[in-house]
Structure formats: C-alpha cells, structure tokens
XYZ file of C-alpha atoms in Angstrom:
778
model
C -32.729 186.270 43.068
C -32.642 183.712 40.306
C -32.988 180.129 41.496
C -33.358 178.277 38.276
C -30.195 176.380 37.960
C -27.878 174.345 40.177
C -25.062 176.455 41.723
C -24.429 179.201 44.077
C -27.015 181.874 43.840
C -27.135 185.317 45.452
C -26.815 188.887 44.232
C -24.177 187.769 41.786
C -24.156 184.589 39.565
C -21.433 182.046 39.872
C -20.484 179.630 37.096
C -20.773 176.050 38.437
C -18.379 173.815 36.543
C -16.531 176.838 35.163
C -14.558 178.294 38.217
C -13.683 181.904 37.931
C -11.431 183.999 40.146
C -14.325 186.237 41.013
C -16.479 183.328 42.146
C -13.670 181.925 44.353
C -12.993 185.422 45.872
C -16.767 185.647 46.618
C -16.818 182.313 48.435
C -13.616 183.059 50.374
C -15.153 186.343 51.481
C -18.193 184.547 52.716
C -16.058 182.188 54.778
C -14.533 182.662 58.274
C -11.026 181.821 59.217
C -10.670 179.254 62.047
C -6.926 179.222 62.214
C -4.332 176.620 61.236
C -5.126 177.510 57.588
C -8.707 176.267 57.791
C -11.804 178.346 56.749
C -15.500 177.618 57.601
C -18.095 178.274 54.961
C -21.817 178.080 55.477
C -24.223 177.867 52.475
C -27.857 177.352 51.947
C -29.140 174.053 50.390
C -32.924 174.672 50.227
C -33.879 171.450 48.507
C -32.857 168.942 51.096
C -35.731 167.079 52.654
C -34.567 163.615 53.705
C -31.803 161.529 55.158
C -30.771 160.585 51.613
C -30.160 164.183 50.739
C -27.946 164.784 53.703
C -25.879 161.652 53.191
C -25.473 162.377 49.544
C -24.173 165.885 49.990
C -21.954 164.993 52.943
C -20.526 161.960 51.115
C -19.810 163.963 47.905
C -18.153 166.812 49.952
C -16.078 164.313 51.920
C -14.405 163.099 48.627
C -12.758 166.537 48.132
C -9.234 166.759 49.444
C -9.726 170.296 50.573
C -12.806 169.497 52.758
C -11.945 168.659 56.340
C -15.538 168.265 57.559
C -19.066 168.816 56.252
C -22.347 168.720 58.017
C -25.866 169.334 56.659
C -28.466 170.749 58.990
C -31.911 169.525 57.921
C -33.968 172.052 59.918
C -32.053 175.144 58.803
C -31.434 173.668 55.346
C -27.752 174.725 55.527
C -24.383 172.991 54.987
C -21.406 173.991 57.022
C -18.014 173.111 55.478
C -14.568 173.332 57.057
C -12.025 173.469 54.293
C -8.339 174.202 53.471
C -8.115 176.744 50.627
C -4.498 175.759 49.977
C -5.769 172.319 48.880
C -8.180 173.572 46.194
C -10.566 176.330 45.058
C -13.784 176.990 46.836
C -15.746 176.548 43.592
C -14.964 172.787 43.936
C -17.422 172.771 46.918
C -20.238 174.271 44.956
C -19.545 171.933 42.094
C -19.798 168.857 44.274
C -23.140 169.877 45.803
C -24.540 170.820 42.415
C -23.495 167.402 40.985
C -25.421 165.737 43.788
C -28.550 167.310 42.253
C -29.140 170.058 44.898
C -29.178 173.783 44.546
C -26.683 175.731 46.736
C -26.837 179.457 47.616
C -24.966 182.034 49.615
C -26.719 182.908 52.815
C -26.924 186.590 51.826
C -29.127 185.721 48.967
C -31.701 183.797 51.114
C -34.689 185.601 52.587
C -34.986 183.906 56.121
C -38.464 185.451 56.587
C -40.105 183.792 53.595
C -40.950 180.141 53.249
C -41.869 179.734 49.535
C -41.555 175.849 49.711
C -44.220 175.694 52.317
C -46.527 177.724 50.167
C -45.860 175.409 47.324
C -46.697 172.371 49.436
C -49.876 173.799 50.817
C -51.144 174.877 47.341
C -50.281 171.355 45.956
C -51.997 169.696 48.969
C -55.176 171.828 48.492
C -55.278 171.237 44.685
C -54.760 167.490 45.100
C -57.302 167.139 47.948
C -59.976 168.940 46.008
C -59.273 166.941 42.891
C -59.118 163.604 44.713
C -62.556 164.245 46.226
C -64.133 165.153 42.933
C -62.636 162.144 41.056
C -63.641 159.777 43.800
C -67.304 160.997 43.285
C -67.142 159.818 39.612
C -65.399 156.584 40.606
C -68.151 155.664 43.107
C -70.718 156.274 40.413
C -68.842 153.965 37.995
C -68.370 151.213 40.680
C -72.168 151.481 41.346
C -72.782 150.122 37.852
C -72.999 153.048 35.464
C -73.709 152.158 31.773
C -70.939 152.246 29.169
C -71.659 155.761 27.935
C -71.903 157.258 31.388
C -68.773 155.423 32.478
C -66.771 156.665 29.487
C -68.006 160.256 30.204
C -66.979 160.142 33.774
C -63.571 158.724 32.846
C -62.928 161.531 30.576
C -64.139 164.145 33.044
C -61.772 162.461 35.651
C -58.949 162.729 33.117
C -59.570 166.409 32.604
C -59.306 166.889 36.489
C -56.426 164.503 37.040
C -53.943 165.512 34.309
C -53.508 169.177 35.401
C -53.686 168.190 39.005
C -50.844 165.648 38.692
C -48.797 168.058 36.560
C -49.193 170.761 39.240
C -49.311 168.912 42.548
C -46.835 166.360 41.555
C -43.983 168.765 40.840
C -42.603 168.370 44.354
C -41.953 164.733 43.725
C -41.126 164.819 40.021
C -38.363 167.455 40.508
C -36.851 165.394 43.320
C -37.013 162.213 41.345
C -35.611 163.742 38.256
C -32.738 165.388 40.175
C -31.496 162.115 41.622
C -32.009 160.137 38.415
C -29.802 162.663 36.576
C -26.925 161.628 38.848
C -27.581 157.848 38.813
C -29.308 157.729 42.361
C -32.635 156.611 43.632
C -34.877 157.872 46.518
C -38.422 157.322 47.635
C -39.729 159.877 45.398
C -38.780 157.866 42.288
C -41.329 155.069 42.639
C -44.007 157.603 43.606
C -43.394 159.610 40.420
C -43.261 156.416 38.298
C -46.487 154.989 39.719
C -48.388 158.380 39.409
C -47.207 158.981 35.834
C -47.711 155.339 34.651
C -51.226 155.069 36.200
C -52.241 158.391 34.624
C -50.855 157.469 31.265
C -52.413 154.045 31.410
C -55.675 155.505 32.641
C -55.769 157.852 29.632
C -55.014 154.859 27.355
C -57.705 152.716 28.900
C -60.195 155.514 28.584
C -59.358 156.190 24.969
C -59.951 152.465 24.084
C -63.325 152.414 26.154
C -62.012 150.135 28.792
C -64.161 149.409 31.929
C -61.431 150.549 34.463
C -59.222 153.734 34.762
C -57.049 154.654 37.628
C -57.286 158.367 37.893
C -58.391 158.212 41.531
C -55.234 156.283 42.393
C -52.950 158.776 40.971
C -54.400 161.847 42.590
C -55.270 160.202 45.893
C -51.657 158.849 46.270
C -50.335 162.417 45.711
C -52.845 163.840 48.379
C -51.684 161.388 51.098
C -48.024 161.823 50.500
C -48.255 165.569 50.385
C -49.866 165.604 53.790
C -46.780 163.772 55.280
C -44.311 166.010 53.311
C -46.181 169.276 54.481
C -46.281 168.281 58.050
C -42.617 167.330 58.116
C -41.613 170.710 56.489
C -43.717 172.641 58.982
C -42.088 170.943 61.985
C -38.633 171.597 60.791
C -39.379 175.308 60.095
C -40.600 175.782 63.666
C -37.124 174.510 64.917
C -35.515 177.381 63.040
C -37.415 179.938 65.128
C -35.216 179.686 68.209
C -32.030 180.653 66.347
C -33.894 183.597 64.620
C -35.196 184.981 67.914
C -31.821 184.739 69.579
C -30.116 186.535 66.734
C -32.817 189.299 66.962
C -31.835 190.027 70.501
C -28.790 191.963 69.297
C -29.334 195.346 67.607
C -28.336 195.692 63.992
C -26.534 199.077 64.588
C -24.710 200.982 67.315
C -23.325 204.353 68.119
C -19.506 204.728 68.386
C -17.811 207.442 70.397
C -14.854 208.697 68.422
C -11.637 209.959 70.059
C -12.645 213.540 69.508
C -15.918 212.998 71.342
C -18.185 212.932 68.364
C -20.498 210.074 67.565
C -21.316 208.073 64.476
C -23.581 205.190 63.651
C -21.939 201.910 62.753
C -23.059 198.427 61.913
C -22.628 195.830 64.745
C -20.394 193.755 62.359
C -18.024 196.735 62.209
C -17.420 196.958 66.045
C -13.788 196.164 66.919
C -12.230 195.636 70.440
C -11.351 198.836 72.054
C -14.274 200.833 70.523
C -16.444 202.904 73.023
C -20.171 202.842 72.730
C -22.987 204.594 74.664
C -25.861 202.416 75.910
C -29.192 203.829 77.130
C -31.913 202.232 79.389
C -33.996 199.736 77.462
C -31.093 198.804 75.106
C -29.389 195.467 74.812
C -25.665 195.214 75.009
C -24.551 194.378 71.293
C -21.130 192.799 72.132
C -19.065 191.464 75.112
C -17.753 194.548 76.903
C -16.736 196.363 80.180
C -18.522 199.258 81.677
C -16.344 202.411 81.850
C -18.831 205.015 82.941
C -22.243 205.160 84.544
C -24.276 203.060 86.991
C -27.477 201.066 86.128
C -29.314 197.753 86.811
C -29.221 195.107 84.197
C -31.410 192.078 83.370
C -28.782 189.265 83.074
C -31.416 186.449 82.781
C -29.828 185.760 79.395
C -26.755 184.504 81.236
C -27.982 183.231 84.596
C -31.713 182.613 84.037
C -32.411 184.477 87.282
C -34.982 187.262 87.219
C -33.305 189.585 89.837
C -31.619 192.630 88.132
C -27.938 193.076 88.993
C -26.139 196.305 89.628
C -23.663 197.281 86.925
C -20.882 199.929 87.461
C -17.570 200.866 86.010
C -15.333 197.613 85.864
C -18.382 195.300 85.401
C -18.072 192.828 82.618
C -21.198 192.460 80.500
C -22.119 189.918 77.874
C -23.943 190.573 74.626
C -27.709 190.372 75.011
C -27.767 191.825 78.559
C -30.668 194.298 78.847
C -29.934 197.672 80.570
C -32.918 198.653 82.777
C -32.018 202.010 84.367
C -29.583 204.756 83.634
C -27.244 205.344 80.738
C -23.725 203.810 80.584
C -20.681 203.729 78.496
C -18.884 200.529 77.425
C -15.693 199.513 75.790
C -15.900 196.518 73.381
C -13.861 193.441 74.256
C -14.911 191.009 71.336
C -16.136 191.310 67.833
C -19.815 190.627 67.249
C -19.174 187.233 65.624
C -17.128 186.138 68.763
C -19.640 187.551 71.316
C -21.625 185.543 73.939
C -24.792 185.708 71.750
C -22.834 184.430 68.598
C -21.501 181.522 70.679
C -25.027 180.751 71.898
C -26.320 180.592 68.328
C -23.490 178.434 67.247
C -24.149 176.080 70.128
C -27.747 175.762 69.034
C -26.944 175.211 65.496
C -24.352 172.583 66.447
C -26.999 170.838 68.607
C -29.495 170.938 65.690
C -26.903 169.564 63.385
C -26.454 166.607 65.547
C -30.145 166.007 65.541
C -30.133 166.094 61.663
C -28.196 162.822 61.823
C -31.288 161.171 63.294
C -32.681 158.784 60.695
C -36.351 157.915 60.540
C -37.045 154.350 59.850
C -38.757 155.169 56.558
C -35.790 157.225 55.418
C -33.296 154.417 56.275
C -35.491 151.939 54.432
C -35.490 154.075 51.302
C -32.061 152.961 50.037
C -33.375 149.317 49.883
C -37.116 149.968 49.249
C -36.932 152.146 46.184
C -34.615 149.960 43.946
C -36.546 146.761 45.103
C -39.886 148.225 44.048
C -38.468 149.137 40.596
C -36.772 145.804 40.201
C -39.990 144.046 41.231
C -42.187 145.964 38.846
C -39.723 145.437 35.988
C -39.539 141.743 36.630
C -43.303 141.413 36.693
C -43.545 143.366 33.355
C -40.799 141.229 31.631
C -42.162 137.996 33.173
C -45.665 138.417 32.037
C -44.709 139.959 28.739
C -42.221 137.316 27.743
C -43.805 134.226 29.293
C -47.411 135.131 28.837
C -47.139 137.070 25.651
C -49.777 139.619 26.761
C -47.878 142.947 26.986
C -50.946 144.916 27.768
C -51.523 142.641 30.730
C -47.924 142.923 31.674
C -48.127 146.734 31.763
C -51.300 146.556 33.968
C -49.569 144.206 36.412
C -46.414 146.299 36.682
C -48.576 149.372 37.394
C -50.365 147.440 40.000
C -47.122 146.500 41.575
C -45.843 150.052 41.608
C -49.121 151.375 43.139
C -49.696 148.629 45.659
C -46.023 148.908 46.854
C -45.959 152.739 46.871
C -44.946 153.841 50.376
C -48.035 155.508 51.341
C -48.674 153.588 54.526
C -44.934 153.708 55.165
C -44.962 157.479 54.784
C -47.999 157.984 56.999
C -46.742 155.640 59.816
C -44.825 158.399 61.559
C -46.795 161.601 60.681
C -50.128 160.239 61.690
C -48.862 159.226 65.134
C -47.466 162.694 65.436
C -50.714 164.320 64.439
C -52.716 162.297 66.905
C -50.217 162.748 69.714
C -50.026 166.459 69.182
C -53.851 166.713 69.451
C -53.909 164.595 72.531
C -51.170 166.726 74.119
C -52.806 169.939 73.124
C -56.005 168.933 74.944
C -53.926 168.460 78.060
C -52.278 171.960 77.698
C -49.117 170.839 76.031
C -48.034 172.121 72.574
C -45.812 169.775 70.487
C -43.656 171.812 68.095
C -41.356 169.064 66.762
C -42.805 165.674 65.936
C -39.431 164.090 65.614
C -38.793 164.979 69.313
C -41.665 162.671 70.248
C -39.649 159.746 68.927
C -36.500 160.905 70.815
C -38.651 161.470 73.950
C -39.448 157.802 74.082
C -35.784 156.942 74.580
C -35.162 159.398 77.387
C -33.179 158.126 80.377
C -32.310 161.322 82.298
C -34.388 164.355 82.948
C -32.746 167.657 83.650
C -34.601 170.664 85.274
C -33.767 174.295 85.523
C -34.902 175.934 88.815
C -36.346 179.447 88.498
C -39.537 179.472 86.541
C -39.448 175.775 85.885
C -39.561 173.994 89.236
C -40.527 177.207 91.047
C -43.114 179.815 90.212
C -40.586 182.437 89.053
C -42.365 185.064 91.004
C -40.974 185.974 94.522
C -43.655 186.465 97.211
C -43.616 188.064 100.629
C -43.478 185.300 103.228
C -42.854 187.295 106.464
C -42.088 190.524 108.208
C -39.505 190.132 111.090
C -39.677 193.689 112.434
C -42.001 196.660 112.476
C -45.806 196.963 112.463
C -48.583 197.526 109.856
C -47.619 201.232 109.505
C -44.055 200.274 108.632
C -45.464 197.694 106.178
C -47.615 200.294 104.565
C -44.748 202.777 104.337
C -42.570 200.108 102.652
C -45.324 199.357 100.201
C -45.723 203.050 99.422
C -42.120 203.167 98.525
C -42.266 200.067 96.528
C -44.970 201.429 94.277
C -42.277 203.573 92.605
C -40.194 200.546 91.382
C -40.693 197.621 89.032
C -38.194 195.463 90.810
C -39.605 191.942 91.378
C -39.350 192.387 95.178
C -41.156 195.757 95.030
C -43.818 194.295 92.882
C -44.378 191.366 95.331
C -44.476 193.854 98.271
C -47.246 195.926 96.538
C -49.197 192.909 95.738
C -49.078 191.726 99.260
C -50.141 195.196 100.459
C -53.089 195.160 98.063
C -54.183 191.835 99.358
C -54.089 193.250 102.912
C -57.396 194.993 103.566
C -55.770 197.076 106.474
C -53.657 198.932 104.003
C -56.397 201.002 102.517
C -54.299 203.902 101.208
C -52.085 201.555 99.141
C -55.124 199.803 97.742
C -56.646 203.183 96.708
C -53.387 204.160 95.062
C -52.473 206.785 97.661
C -49.003 207.154 99.124
C -48.604 206.542 102.874
C -45.176 208.039 102.249
C -45.700 211.529 100.691
C -42.115 212.657 100.391
C -39.858 212.771 97.207
C -38.842 209.304 96.285
C -35.714 208.185 94.202
C -34.501 204.792 93.111
C -30.818 203.965 93.457
C -29.927 201.206 90.877
C -28.822 197.972 92.572
C -29.580 199.337 96.086
C -33.203 200.297 96.620
C -35.549 203.212 97.100
C -34.962 206.430 99.191
C -37.523 208.917 100.317
C -37.383 211.962 102.489
C -39.952 213.600 104.728
C -40.014 215.869 107.733
C -38.835 213.043 109.999
C -35.676 212.195 107.912
C -34.620 209.703 105.328
C -36.422 206.362 104.612
C -34.761 203.575 102.618
C -36.061 200.234 101.342
C -33.586 197.895 99.808
C -30.356 195.958 100.663
C -29.270 195.757 104.331
C -25.798 197.186 103.661
C -27.336 200.272 102.002
C -30.215 200.918 104.320
C -27.988 200.990 107.362
C -24.394 200.473 108.231
C -25.122 198.059 111.188
C -27.930 195.809 111.989
C -27.060 196.039 115.795
C -27.727 192.292 116.014
C -31.360 192.611 115.047
C -32.798 190.461 112.456
C -29.513 189.334 110.936
C -30.135 187.223 107.885
C -29.930 183.544 108.274
C -27.157 182.488 105.821
C -28.741 178.960 105.694
C -32.222 180.292 104.631
C -33.428 180.242 101.061
C -35.339 183.411 101.568
C -34.204 186.778 100.293
C -34.476 189.851 102.683
C -35.329 193.530 101.997
C -34.892 196.054 104.766
C -36.782 199.323 105.630
C -34.715 201.957 107.549
C -35.244 205.332 109.032
C -32.256 207.636 109.339
C -29.918 204.643 109.126
C -31.833 202.687 111.870
C -33.425 199.291 110.897
C -37.171 199.501 111.162
C -38.488 196.483 109.445
C -37.286 193.502 107.347
C -39.217 191.583 104.671
C -38.627 188.104 103.510
C -39.301 186.807 100.048
C -39.293 183.361 98.617
C -39.795 181.849 95.190
C -41.591 178.620 95.989
C -41.776 175.301 94.160
C -44.765 174.552 91.981
C -47.460 172.563 93.783
C -47.000 169.567 91.740
C -43.266 169.690 91.487
C -42.553 166.976 94.088
C -45.107 164.430 92.728
C -43.849 165.038 89.257
C -40.281 164.214 90.303
C -41.574 161.068 92.203
C -43.474 160.050 89.008
C -40.395 160.425 86.855
C -38.355 158.322 89.350
C -41.175 155.843 89.331
C -40.590 155.560 85.477
C -37.075 154.492 86.181
C -35.582 157.835 85.031
C -32.780 159.874 86.642
C -33.350 163.552 87.572
C -30.916 166.394 87.968
C -31.212 170.126 88.689
C -29.021 172.650 86.809
C -29.312 176.290 87.991
C -27.484 179.621 87.775
C -28.589 180.414 91.247
C -26.562 180.127 94.431
C -25.853 177.067 96.286
C -28.251 177.429 99.335
C -31.546 177.856 97.453
C -30.644 175.299 94.805
C -29.701 172.643 97.364
C -32.666 173.426 99.636
C -35.048 173.074 96.743
C -33.316 169.853 95.500
C -33.650 168.332 99.055
C -37.403 169.304 99.308
C -38.237 167.769 95.949
C -36.099 164.587 96.292
C -33.540 165.451 93.611
C -30.168 163.935 94.492
C -28.105 165.642 91.712
C -28.088 169.427 91.950
C -25.583 171.830 90.477
C -25.498 175.572 90.931
C -23.908 178.833 89.672
C -23.830 177.409 86.138
C -23.560 179.485 82.913
C -25.380 178.414 79.712
C -22.112 176.771 78.504
C -21.890 174.918 81.748
C -25.310 173.415 81.275
C -24.606 172.337 77.731
C -21.303 170.722 78.982
C -23.170 168.911 81.647
C -25.741 167.632 79.202
C -22.996 166.598 76.805
C -21.262 164.674 79.647
C -24.492 162.860 80.469
C -24.769 161.910 76.724
C -21.187 160.618 76.665
C -22.186 158.171 79.423
C -24.906 156.851 77.230
C -27.858 158.855 78.555
C -30.697 160.318 76.449
C -31.394 163.655 78.021
C -34.672 165.650 78.348
C -34.065 169.310 79.318
C -36.881 171.284 80.965
C -36.046 174.944 81.304
C -37.630 178.462 80.776
C -34.800 181.164 80.460
C -33.091 182.590 77.467
C -29.933 181.213 78.973
C -31.431 177.680 78.873
C -31.855 177.875 74.953
C -28.515 176.131 74.162
C -29.160 173.407 76.687
C -32.656 172.876 75.278
C -31.140 172.515 71.887
C -28.288 170.289 73.051
C -30.659 167.668 74.729
C -32.339 164.927 72.809
C -35.704 166.515 73.650
C -36.819 169.652 75.449
C -39.785 171.272 77.291
C -40.428 174.917 78.439
C -43.447 176.448 80.334
C -45.525 179.102 78.452
C -44.011 181.699 80.837
C -40.608 181.147 79.409
C -38.605 183.614 77.452
C -39.324 183.892 73.778
C -36.081 182.221 72.777
C -36.631 179.487 75.385
C -40.032 178.722 73.963
C -38.773 178.748 70.443
C -35.877 176.340 71.273
C -38.124 173.872 73.105
C -39.812 170.905 71.453
C -42.789 171.041 73.791
C -44.481 174.040 75.460
C -46.367 173.539 78.748
C -49.243 176.069 78.665
C -50.214 175.544 82.287
C -48.294 175.746 85.508
C -48.418 171.985 85.632
C -45.174 169.971 85.942
C -47.143 166.683 85.915
C -47.145 167.352 82.082
C -43.498 166.174 81.991
C -43.987 162.491 83.035
C -47.275 162.451 81.171
C -45.633 163.480 78.007
C -42.957 160.968 78.379
C -45.502 158.157 78.901
C -47.328 159.240 75.740
C -44.034 159.254 73.872
C -43.374 155.664 74.785
C -46.786 154.668 73.658
C -46.392 156.633 70.505
C -43.056 154.763 69.788
C -44.804 151.526 70.168
C -47.572 152.665 67.798
C -44.999 153.674 65.147
C -43.378 150.212 65.255
C -46.924 148.711 64.963
C -47.645 150.888 61.932
C -44.521 149.865 60.222
C -45.386 146.166 61.109
C -48.815 146.692 59.399
C -47.239 148.228 56.364
C -44.823 145.371 56.067
C -47.492 142.780 56.575
C -49.635 144.495 53.981
C -46.734 144.377 51.427
C -46.031 140.723 52.230
C -49.631 139.805 51.435
C -50.426 142.341 48.508
C -47.297 142.253 46.575
C -47.384 138.501 45.704
C -50.985 138.864 44.746
C -50.198 141.745 42.461
C -47.256 139.999 40.813
C -49.375 136.949 40.246
C -51.979 139.014 38.337
C -54.734 138.578 40.954
C -54.949 142.365 41.602
C -55.861 144.989 39.073
C -54.454 148.498 39.337
C -57.871 149.722 40.566
C -57.890 147.158 43.326
C -54.305 148.007 44.054
C -55.306 151.688 44.565
C -58.043 150.492 46.927
C -55.596 148.288 48.820
C -53.042 151.096 49.012
C -55.690 153.453 50.416
C -56.881 150.740 52.822
C -53.401 150.294 54.150
C -53.262 154.017 54.845
C -56.590 154.086 56.658
C -55.434 151.086 58.808
C -52.341 152.885 59.829
C -54.397 156.014 60.667
C -56.872 153.967 62.833
C -54.047 152.484 64.657
C -52.645 155.847 65.453
C -56.022 156.986 66.689
C -55.664 154.640 69.610
C -53.340 157.266 71.221
C -56.315 159.420 71.898
C -57.342 157.018 74.555
C -55.646 156.114 77.779
C -52.751 157.891 79.494
C -54.366 158.964 82.821
C -51.947 161.813 83.447
C -52.969 163.533 80.310
C -56.749 162.866 81.007
C -56.173 164.504 84.358
C -54.491 167.463 82.756
C -57.449 167.823 80.279
C -60.045 167.777 83.192
C -58.031 170.337 85.092
C -57.746 172.659 82.159
C -61.538 172.234 81.409
C -62.285 173.090 85.185
C -60.049 176.068 85.075
C -61.739 177.328 81.958
C -65.185 176.826 83.410
C -64.071 178.638 86.650
C -62.711 181.723 84.762
C -65.864 181.790 82.654
C -67.993 181.731 85.719
C -66.034 184.545 87.265
C -66.465 186.694 84.115
C -70.283 186.083 84.279
C -70.621 187.051 87.889
C -72.320 190.469 88.167
C -70.056 193.224 89.531
C -70.838 194.223 93.051
C-alpha cells in the first residue's frame, strides 16, 4: 500500500483535490447508513500524535456543511465522521483532512497487526542515543582543555556523527513541522526542528572557521530526550487499542449456513442476514445475536453477565454474540446482522469511551498553541535586536540559537513521561502493571470507585462450605461423580475431596462410583449401578420432592448441589464464593480517602446485597447487563463524578473503557485485562487505594515539574536574550533542566506505605514459593 502522499490510501488510489465518481462511490461504500439520510464513515489518520492534531482535523471537518459531527480517536488513530451525502460529495472530507497536513486512509488498507511508526521511533531513539553518547565523549575532552588541533579534529568527527544522526533520527519532528508549516500552522515540533537544524548548521560553520565552540552535542542530545517521551507516549496508546482488537477476535470470521434444501455452505460473518439458520458445535462462539431452534447445551455467558456458572440453553433461548457453547451441538436462527450484534455494540461503546478520553488535553499540549509562536517570536526579536542595534550579525545568530535551544520544551516534554516511568516502576514492584500513563493523571481526580463482584471483590472460585445431609461415603460418591465434569461446582467438590485424607480412592484417581456416568447439560451428572440411579446436580432434577429435608434457605448467599439415589435426597452440598481477605479493609481505606464506593454486578440480588453489607458498601446494584453498567457509570459522570471501575469479566470491558480510569485483576478475561488501565497481578485489593494514593502524589509531582520548567525559562531566557549565555551553555542548561525534572520524579519511588507493604508481601510470597520448590520430595 502506498503512503507517500496525502489522501485516501487503500488498495485503490483516490485523487485528493480532483474528486472522481469512483472515489466517491468507494467512500460511500465504506460508510454505514444511520437513518434520516445520515451516513457514518470511519477512516484512519495514522499521523495524529497530539492535541493540536486532533483539534485541527476536527475543526477543519466541522467547517464542511455536509459534516454533522467529527471525532478523532488518538489511541486508535481514527476519525469518525457523521455526514449527509446530499449536502456534498464524500471526497470533500478527505480533502479537508489532507489540507490539514495529515494522511488519511481507508481502514481496509491498514494493517492493524503492524506498528511501523513504533519501529521508526525505536530506531531513531537507538541511533540518537548512541550518537549522543559518543559526541558527549568528544565534548568532555574539548571542555577539559584540548589543544586547538585536537579540538578541531574532535569537532569534525562530531560533525560526521551528528549530521547523519540528525537527518535520520530527526525525521519524526521534521515531517511534523514541515506538514503544519505548509498550511500556516505551528506546533511544538517546529521550534524543536528549528533549534536542531540551526544548531547543527551553526556548529558546522563554527567548526569550518576553527572556532572554540560547536554545538553538535546539543542537537543530538535534544533529539534523544524528546524521542524518549514520544516513544513512551506512542507505546501507551497502542496498548489501549488491544482491548478492542481482542474483543473483535471473539467472533469467528466465517460460519456455516443451513440452506432450505438442507445442504450447507460456508459464508462470511458479514454476510449473515436475519432468518439464516446456522449450526453451532461445542467449543464455538455464537457469531451473531440469535435464538436456539434445536438442541440442548450449556453455555458460558460470562461475556454478558460476568458470572462463571454455565447456563442451560435449549430451543427458545435467546443468545448474544460472543457466548461460548460448552457441551452439545445446537442450531440457531440469526436475529441481527453482525454489525448490529451484541459484540459490535460492545466494541462501539469501547471506541466511544476511548474517543471521549481523546479529548483529554495534557498541560504540555495545551501550552503548545502559545509556547511555539512565543519561542519563535522571541528568537526572531533577539536576532533582529542584536543585529540591528549591535551590528554584530554573527553574535545575533548565536544568541537566537541560544534562545531556541534554551527554550526548547525538553523539560516540558519530560515533565509527564518521567513521572509515568517512575510511577510504573513503583507500581510494578508492588504487583501492579500500569498500561496507560494518561490514566495515572485521571486517577488522581477520582471521586467514585465502582466494583464488579465475582472475581473482583470475591475469589471467583466457588468452594465447598458444608454438607447438610449424608456421610463420608455419600461425599466420596458425589466426588466420584464430580470427577467426570468441568463444572465449577464439580471442580470445587473434587478439590475438597482431594483435601480430605479419608477419601483415599478419590485422591488416588479411583472411582468410588464404578457405574456408567453421563452429564446432562444444565442439570447435573447421572450414574447407574446395581442399586439404581444416582444423580448429582440441581434439586429439581435430582428428585421431585425434598420432603421437607434440607430445603434451601432463600436468604442464603450459598448455592446448593444435591445428591440423590432413585429420586430420594441423600446429601446436599453448599458452595460459596467468598470475598477476598483484604476486600473489607480496602473498602474502608477508600472511604477514608473521601471516596464513594458502589457495587455493580450481573449476579442476583441476595448474594450481591449480602456481600455489599459485609463489606460496608452502601450502593449495590444487581442483575446488570454490560450496557446497564456503562449507563450507571455515565449517570455518575453526569453528576460530576470521576469514576474508577474495577472489574474482571469480558462483560466489564465497556464499563472499564467508559470510566475515567480502570483496574482489573490478572485473573480477568483477556478482553477485561486489555481494556483496563492497570492490572493487579496479585489477589490483593489493597492495591486499589494504594494506586489512588500514588496517583495523587504523581499529579502533584507533575505540577512541580511544570513549575520547575517554567521557573527555569523565567531565569534562563532573559540571560540568553541578553547575550550572557552561549549556545553551548544553553545546551547544558537545557540538559540540566531535564535532569532536575527527572530527579524530582524519582521522589515517587519513596513513601506510600501501601505500595511498600505490597512489595514486601510479594517478596515474601516469592521467597515462600522458592523455598517450597527447594524442599526435597518425601
């Protein structure tokens, strides 16, 4: 695919500025009808990298009469446009984006699995870092008092290193600066490019005339520092895209259609229409929203409810796209197109939530609109002032370069990334992985924390808590039946049996129950022996009447599994998914920080309310769908709250994206982990208040860093303009300001008792596991 010129690029080339009928038809075909004559078009804009890029594109598109709305998503590097084709031709959209200095592509022409820009940044970073280190060695030798011949030789060697390095590593900034300058705009890359080029040219000139000072180290070191910030920022945004990719991958690409004559053919998911019949086998995910018309099976509906217990599906059951069929083959009839399915809606919600985050403006980006022209004007005035009034144009050039170098936003650019780097390391030591640095800033403003239940506040693994009827022999027989199922209750029952030394046959892998065993989806297990029929499962299936014995307590949070013999109740087993050990103190710590706490769950009312009461959570909501959770978060946001979502299920992914910040345990579903900004690698909820405390400290540190950068400029700029600072000293001052900002960020490595406690616990756990591994086998 060619990417050499502005315009829409994909398999076919479109002529920007020369609309053709073919181009317009291609863009219309790529759009989706919304109704009321409106269409929605989504295009890739791979070159956007800052708030200025976003505002420029959105502002230029808003000028078009045909455009109703336009939003740029910085993480996915896409622009979504709602337009009325009756008010103009689609090619006007591509022209507007191209005129803003940005490339634009059809999504079909973009390889989502490759990140060429990251490779470019890493290569530029590596080259500039290597070159900066080598040039600095020569500079130190010159500063140490090298004679004129040695000095000139080292200057020329530095030039041979710096010129190709700047030409290669500086392309990222040069292209950006040239692009905006072509259209009469400025951004923060313009002063960077000017300072680097002028200092390089001036250094070559000074070297050619045998001057004592050259500034090759300033040019290359400046590039190196700024590339660090740009690379880290790009990597964080690419990680944010993983959630939507993983969610989209849940749906199969193809399906089998059952034709009216009974024959079958393979079709694309995009070609499925309502009314089509499809066969689904065990282990396959439902591709579209549908209704079961034949067959019985169990299904994993955690994508919808977040609960781990499989549900019975039978003819008449409605299923949503993404549901996993666990046992038995079924046939379904499609009720929605793939682009209108539950999965598609979840992806759309996540993209909408991410799009709203793209409006978040970092302080450095907001300052760029004023900072960049101010720097250029200041350097120009210094040049003209010293040239006209002083008459020494050579001195005027040196002073203007010093102004550009000393005011280059290196400290400003590092103020945020360095805090993110130090914070990420601090969190990692405590067992918390930070995926999105911008989320650390949003975390500092959190006023309301929302928790999912299963797998977040609870362990997510049901355990056997009691046996109401029967004896050890009945327990062993139930465990023998349970060995033939992967149901969570069966697994818990077998684990309990293995932990019970009396059940020797189960521990050795032998069946106490030796008859033929079958599993009935959604009901339980059945076995036959000489004495009759044994069943393990739901009460209504195991026996028609409980005869008043061991009737389940409807107010209990525990779930019951029955063992029956020939329809008579023999034993009942109670299972409970308990709260994490530190859930209650974690909730108390959050409240102590002045935060409000809510519980949102897809589970039923009794276990949700009981857990909320035990943990001291006043606001608990149950039987919620993913859309309900998102709506609840949005309602909190409308009331002025900044929301932190803590969840683990696939069904929590849209809510995780809708919140200002999000956390998920390492045991979370893949999509849940991808959608979250922070991953808790230990079963340790105290990490939530600890992370919030660190975020608040980090926000304070960022403000201090900006204060240091501003104070540095207030002192250094007047000195540079007055001619008291040479370009070489300006380079040293610029580097010193960066070091000062870095040292201030390093303070975050100390303090925060909660994280220190996590770190000690993690270290103790590692030592314990290591000791266990070193123990000799008995």
